[in-house]
């Protein structure tokens, strides 16, 4: 089995101080940076990261968000909030991440599997081209984009595991519901999710 790590949306707007902050986001950014630069890195043939990269996502941005399907403006393409969190960015700059996938230019696009490289290659195609057949998923937020990415990984035929110690959830109820949905879909859940006030 050839396994890759998918790091989901470790961006400024999703961490403390951002426009849609997730409690524990900055701490997870630090932990994930250590993970991808540590000895565990050798367990993955590839490490990739996703970025929300919104241009005009329609109803995904709302002045009256429900924080499930609609949210305040966040991760606009070219904005500071759309950049990788400064605790994670150095790992990317040092080459610990093999590829970045941009998602959501004109839609919500919660799943990393809706993302593309800068050259336009979809994530599933890129992973298969690298010989990957299994993925681990980490990042922000457990109950939104991490969940969507892991569910789509299963649908795409990848053996899928979520490393919960390296995720952060928005709320306890939605995180619990997400874990149930992931388990029913056949996703292996390892560790304990972080859920703090944003």
Tab-separated table of C-alpha atoms in Angstrom:
chain	number	residue	atom	x	y	z
A	1	UNK	CA	0.000	0.000	0.000
A	2	UNK	CA	1.349	3.410	-1.011
A	3	UNK	CA	0.062	6.108	1.324
A	4	UNK	CA	-0.095	9.896	0.989
A	5	UNK	CA	-0.910	12.584	3.556
A	6	UNK	CA	-3.512	15.230	2.678
A	7	UNK	CA	-3.258	18.431	4.750
A	8	UNK	CA	-6.574	20.289	4.512
A	9	UNK	CA	-6.871	24.093	4.597
A	10	UNK	CA	-4.314	25.098	7.233
A	11	UNK	CA	-4.862	28.760	6.344
A	12	UNK	CA	-4.862	32.025	8.286
A	13	UNK	CA	-8.607	32.637	7.971
A	14	UNK	CA	-9.381	29.269	9.600
A	15	UNK	CA	-7.140	29.839	12.633
A	16	UNK	CA	-7.398	32.185	15.569
A	17	UNK	CA	-7.493	35.781	14.338
A	18	UNK	CA	-8.949	34.819	10.952
A	19	UNK	CA	-12.381	35.593	9.550
A	20	UNK	CA	-13.740	32.078	10.279
A	21	UNK	CA	-11.555	30.951	13.193
A	22	UNK	CA	-11.551	27.363	14.419
A	23	UNK	CA	-10.425	26.913	18.012
A	24	UNK	CA	-7.107	25.084	18.159
A	25	UNK	CA	-6.343	25.856	14.530
A	26	UNK	CA	-2.995	27.505	15.195
A	27	UNK	CA	-1.933	24.677	17.486
A	28	UNK	CA	-2.860	22.152	14.781
A	29	UNK	CA	-0.896	24.196	12.238
A	30	UNK	CA	2.193	23.835	14.419
A	31	UNK	CA	1.588	20.130	15.020
A	32	UNK	CA	1.074	19.401	11.324
A	33	UNK	CA	4.227	21.327	10.411
A	34	UNK	CA	6.160	19.155	12.865
A	35	UNK	CA	4.484	16.038	11.491
A	36	UNK	CA	5.401	16.657	7.852
A	37	UNK	CA	8.981	17.558	8.751
A	38	UNK	CA	9.527	14.768	11.286
A	39	UNK	CA	10.434	11.095	11.000
A	40	UNK	CA	6.773	10.193	10.341
A	41	UNK	CA	7.158	11.883	6.939
A	42	UNK	CA	8.837	8.745	5.675
A	43	UNK	CA	5.574	6.847	6.133
A	44	UNK	CA	4.004	8.808	3.277
A	45	UNK	CA	5.163	8.576	-0.286
A	46	UNK	CA	3.708	12.043	-0.913
A	47	UNK	CA	2.411	14.940	1.174
A	48	UNK	CA	-0.082	17.335	-0.395
A	49	UNK	CA	-1.983	20.343	0.927
A	50	UNK	CA	-5.259	21.990	-0.027
A	51	UNK	CA	-6.136	25.678	-0.019
A	52	UNK	CA	-9.512	27.359	-0.105
A	53	UNK	CA	-9.086	29.795	-2.993
A	54	UNK	CA	-12.344	31.677	-3.440
A	55	UNK	CA	-12.949	34.134	-6.274
A	56	UNK	CA	-16.754	34.228	-6.439
A	57	UNK	CA	-18.255	31.258	-4.576
A	58	UNK	CA	-21.839	32.525	-4.678
A	59	UNK	CA	-23.978	31.645	-1.666
A	60	UNK	CA	-20.998	30.156	0.185
A	61	UNK	CA	-20.291	33.758	1.303
A	62	UNK	CA	-23.150	35.330	3.239
A	63	UNK	CA	-23.715	38.429	5.397
A	64	UNK	CA	-26.007	36.183	7.486
A	65	UNK	CA	-24.102	32.871	7.527
A	66	UNK	CA	-25.407	29.650	9.042
A	67	UNK	CA	-21.824	28.347	9.530
A	68	UNK	CA	-22.746	25.043	7.932
A	69	UNK	CA	-23.317	25.848	4.269
A	70	UNK	CA	-22.656	29.607	4.283
A	71	UNK	CA	-19.862	31.538	5.965
A	72	UNK	CA	-18.408	35.049	6.232
A	73	UNK	CA	-16.003	36.049	3.470
A	74	UNK	CA	-12.820	33.985	3.829
A	75	UNK	CA	-9.770	32.751	1.918
A	76	UNK	CA	-10.311	35.066	-1.024
A	77	UNK	CA	-7.773	34.377	-3.768
A	78	UNK	CA	-4.790	36.668	-3.277
A	79	UNK	CA	-5.771	37.729	0.249
A	80	UNK	CA	-3.626	37.400	3.362
A	81	UNK	CA	-6.308	35.255	4.984
A	82	UNK	CA	-6.015	32.745	2.176
A	83	UNK	CA	-2.311	32.157	2.842
A	84	UNK	CA	-1.060	29.142	4.761
A	85	UNK	CA	-0.865	29.801	8.503
A	86	UNK	CA	2.581	31.133	9.467
A	87	UNK	CA	3.196	28.110	11.699
A	88	UNK	CA	2.643	25.786	8.735
A	89	UNK	CA	3.908	27.906	5.819
A	90	UNK	CA	7.636	27.353	6.576
A	91	UNK	CA	7.145	23.600	6.161
A	92	UNK	CA	5.621	24.203	2.730
A	93	UNK	CA	8.422	26.585	1.789
A	94	UNK	CA	11.017	24.039	2.947
A	95	UNK	CA	9.649	21.471	0.514
A	96	UNK	CA	7.823	19.192	2.972
A	97	UNK	CA	4.691	19.459	0.801
A	98	UNK	CA	4.931	17.924	-2.666
A	99	UNK	CA	1.893	19.625	-4.235
A	100	UNK	CA	-0.823	22.184	-3.425
A	101	UNK	CA	-4.422	21.887	-4.617
A	102	UNK	CA	-6.615	24.980	-4.935
A	103	UNK	CA	-10.373	24.628	-4.455
A	104	UNK	CA	-13.509	26.734	-4.454
A	105	UNK	CA	-12.823	29.502	-6.944
A	106	UNK	CA	-16.482	29.667	-7.971
A	107	UNK	CA	-18.167	27.269	-5.522
A	108	UNK	CA	-18.061	26.128	-1.902
A	109	UNK	CA	-15.810	23.144	-2.792
A	110	UNK	CA	-15.240	21.788	0.691
A	111	UNK	CA	-13.469	18.637	-0.480
A	112	UNK	CA	-9.833	18.622	-1.455
A	113	UNK	CA	-10.830	16.248	-4.246
A	114	UNK	CA	-12.566	19.204	-5.895
A	115	UNK	CA	-9.197	20.949	-6.006
A	116	UNK	CA	-6.630	21.276	-8.768
A	117	UNK	CA	-2.917	21.933	-9.019
A	118	UNK	CA	-1.852	25.279	-10.450
A	119	UNK	CA	-1.568	23.410	-13.776
A	120	UNK	CA	-5.144	22.095	-13.528
A	121	UNK	CA	-4.622	18.460	-12.475
A	122	UNK	CA	-7.360	17.101	-10.171
A	123	UNK	CA	-6.228	15.639	-6.849
A	124	UNK	CA	-7.421	12.076	-7.500
A	125	UNK	CA	-5.607	11.950	-10.843
A	126	UNK	CA	-2.416	13.377	-9.346
A	127	UNK	CA	-2.425	10.864	-6.485
A	128	UNK	CA	-3.033	7.926	-8.810
A	129	UNK	CA	-0.236	9.132	-11.095
A	130	UNK	CA	2.049	8.949	-8.038
A	131	UNK	CA	1.003	5.353	-7.359
A	132	UNK	CA	-0.958	6.284	-4.223
A	133	UNK	CA	-3.787	3.963	-3.133
A	134	UNK	CA	-4.243	5.035	0.509
A	135	UNK	CA	-4.488	8.444	2.186
A	136	UNK	CA	-4.329	9.954	5.647
A	137	UNK	CA	-6.242	13.210	6.130
A	138	UNK	CA	-5.495	15.995	8.644
A	139	UNK	CA	-6.306	19.693	8.932
A	140	UNK	CA	-9.168	22.131	9.402
A	141	UNK	CA	-12.024	21.691	10.020
A	142	UNK	CA	-12.876	18.144	11.085
A	143	UNK	CA	-16.612	18.687	10.596
A	144	UNK	CA	-16.386	20.460	7.237
A	145	UNK	CA	-13.502	20.214	4.772
A	146	UNK	CA	-11.654	17.341	6.471
A	147	UNK	CA	-14.878	15.320	6.489
A	148	UNK	CA	-15.678	16.156	2.861
A	149	UNK	CA	-12.142	15.298	1.726
A	150	UNK	CA	-12.121	11.958	3.532
A	151	UNK	CA	-15.561	10.996	2.194
A	152	UNK	CA	-14.504	11.841	-1.358
A	153	UNK	CA	-11.272	9.886	-0.895
A	154	UNK	CA	-13.330	6.775	-0.135
A	155	UNK	CA	-15.593	7.437	-3.132
A	156	UNK	CA	-12.493	7.750	-5.323
A	157	UNK	CA	-11.304	4.317	-4.190
A	158	UNK	CA	-8.568	5.270	-1.722
A	159	UNK	CA	-8.182	3.453	1.599
A	160	UNK	CA	-8.755	6.374	3.961
A	161	UNK	CA	-7.807	7.278	7.511
A	162	UNK	CA	-8.304	10.552	9.431
A	163	UNK	CA	-5.618	11.371	12.013
A	164	UNK	CA	-7.849	13.151	14.520
A	165	UNK	CA	-4.987	14.386	16.711
A	166	UNK	CA	-4.053	16.617	13.766
A	167	UNK	CA	-7.516	18.035	13.111
A	168	UNK	CA	-9.599	20.807	14.686
A	169	UNK	CA	-13.404	20.875	14.677
A	170	UNK	CA	-15.763	23.845	14.718
A	171	UNK	CA	-18.266	22.480	17.238
A	172	UNK	CA	-18.753	19.343	19.306
A	173	UNK	CA	-22.139	18.391	17.835
A	174	UNK	CA	-21.128	18.746	14.211
A	175	UNK	CA	-17.792	17.030	14.864
A	176	UNK	CA	-19.537	14.080	16.529
A	177	UNK	CA	-21.937	13.848	13.584
A	178	UNK	CA	-19.014	14.020	11.146
A	179	UNK	CA	-17.171	11.207	12.918
A	180	UNK	CA	-20.266	9.042	12.732
A	181	UNK	CA	-20.650	9.740	9.029
A	182	UNK	CA	-16.984	9.008	8.379
A	183	UNK	CA	-17.124	5.741	10.308
A	184	UNK	CA	-20.192	4.579	8.410
A	185	UNK	CA	-18.398	5.350	5.136
A	186	UNK	CA	-15.523	3.080	6.088
A	187	UNK	CA	-12.993	5.749	7.084
A	188	UNK	CA	-10.542	4.637	9.763
A	189	UNK	CA	-10.507	7.157	12.642
A	190	UNK	CA	-7.304	7.392	14.689
A	191	UNK	CA	-6.776	9.608	17.728
A	192	UNK	CA	-8.959	12.273	19.363
A	193	UNK	CA	-10.325	15.407	17.665
A	194	UNK	CA	-9.662	18.903	19.015
A	195	UNK	CA	-12.831	20.958	19.523
A	196	UNK	CA	-12.379	24.351	21.189
A	197	UNK	CA	-14.250	27.641	21.099
A	198	UNK	CA	-13.282	29.630	18.012
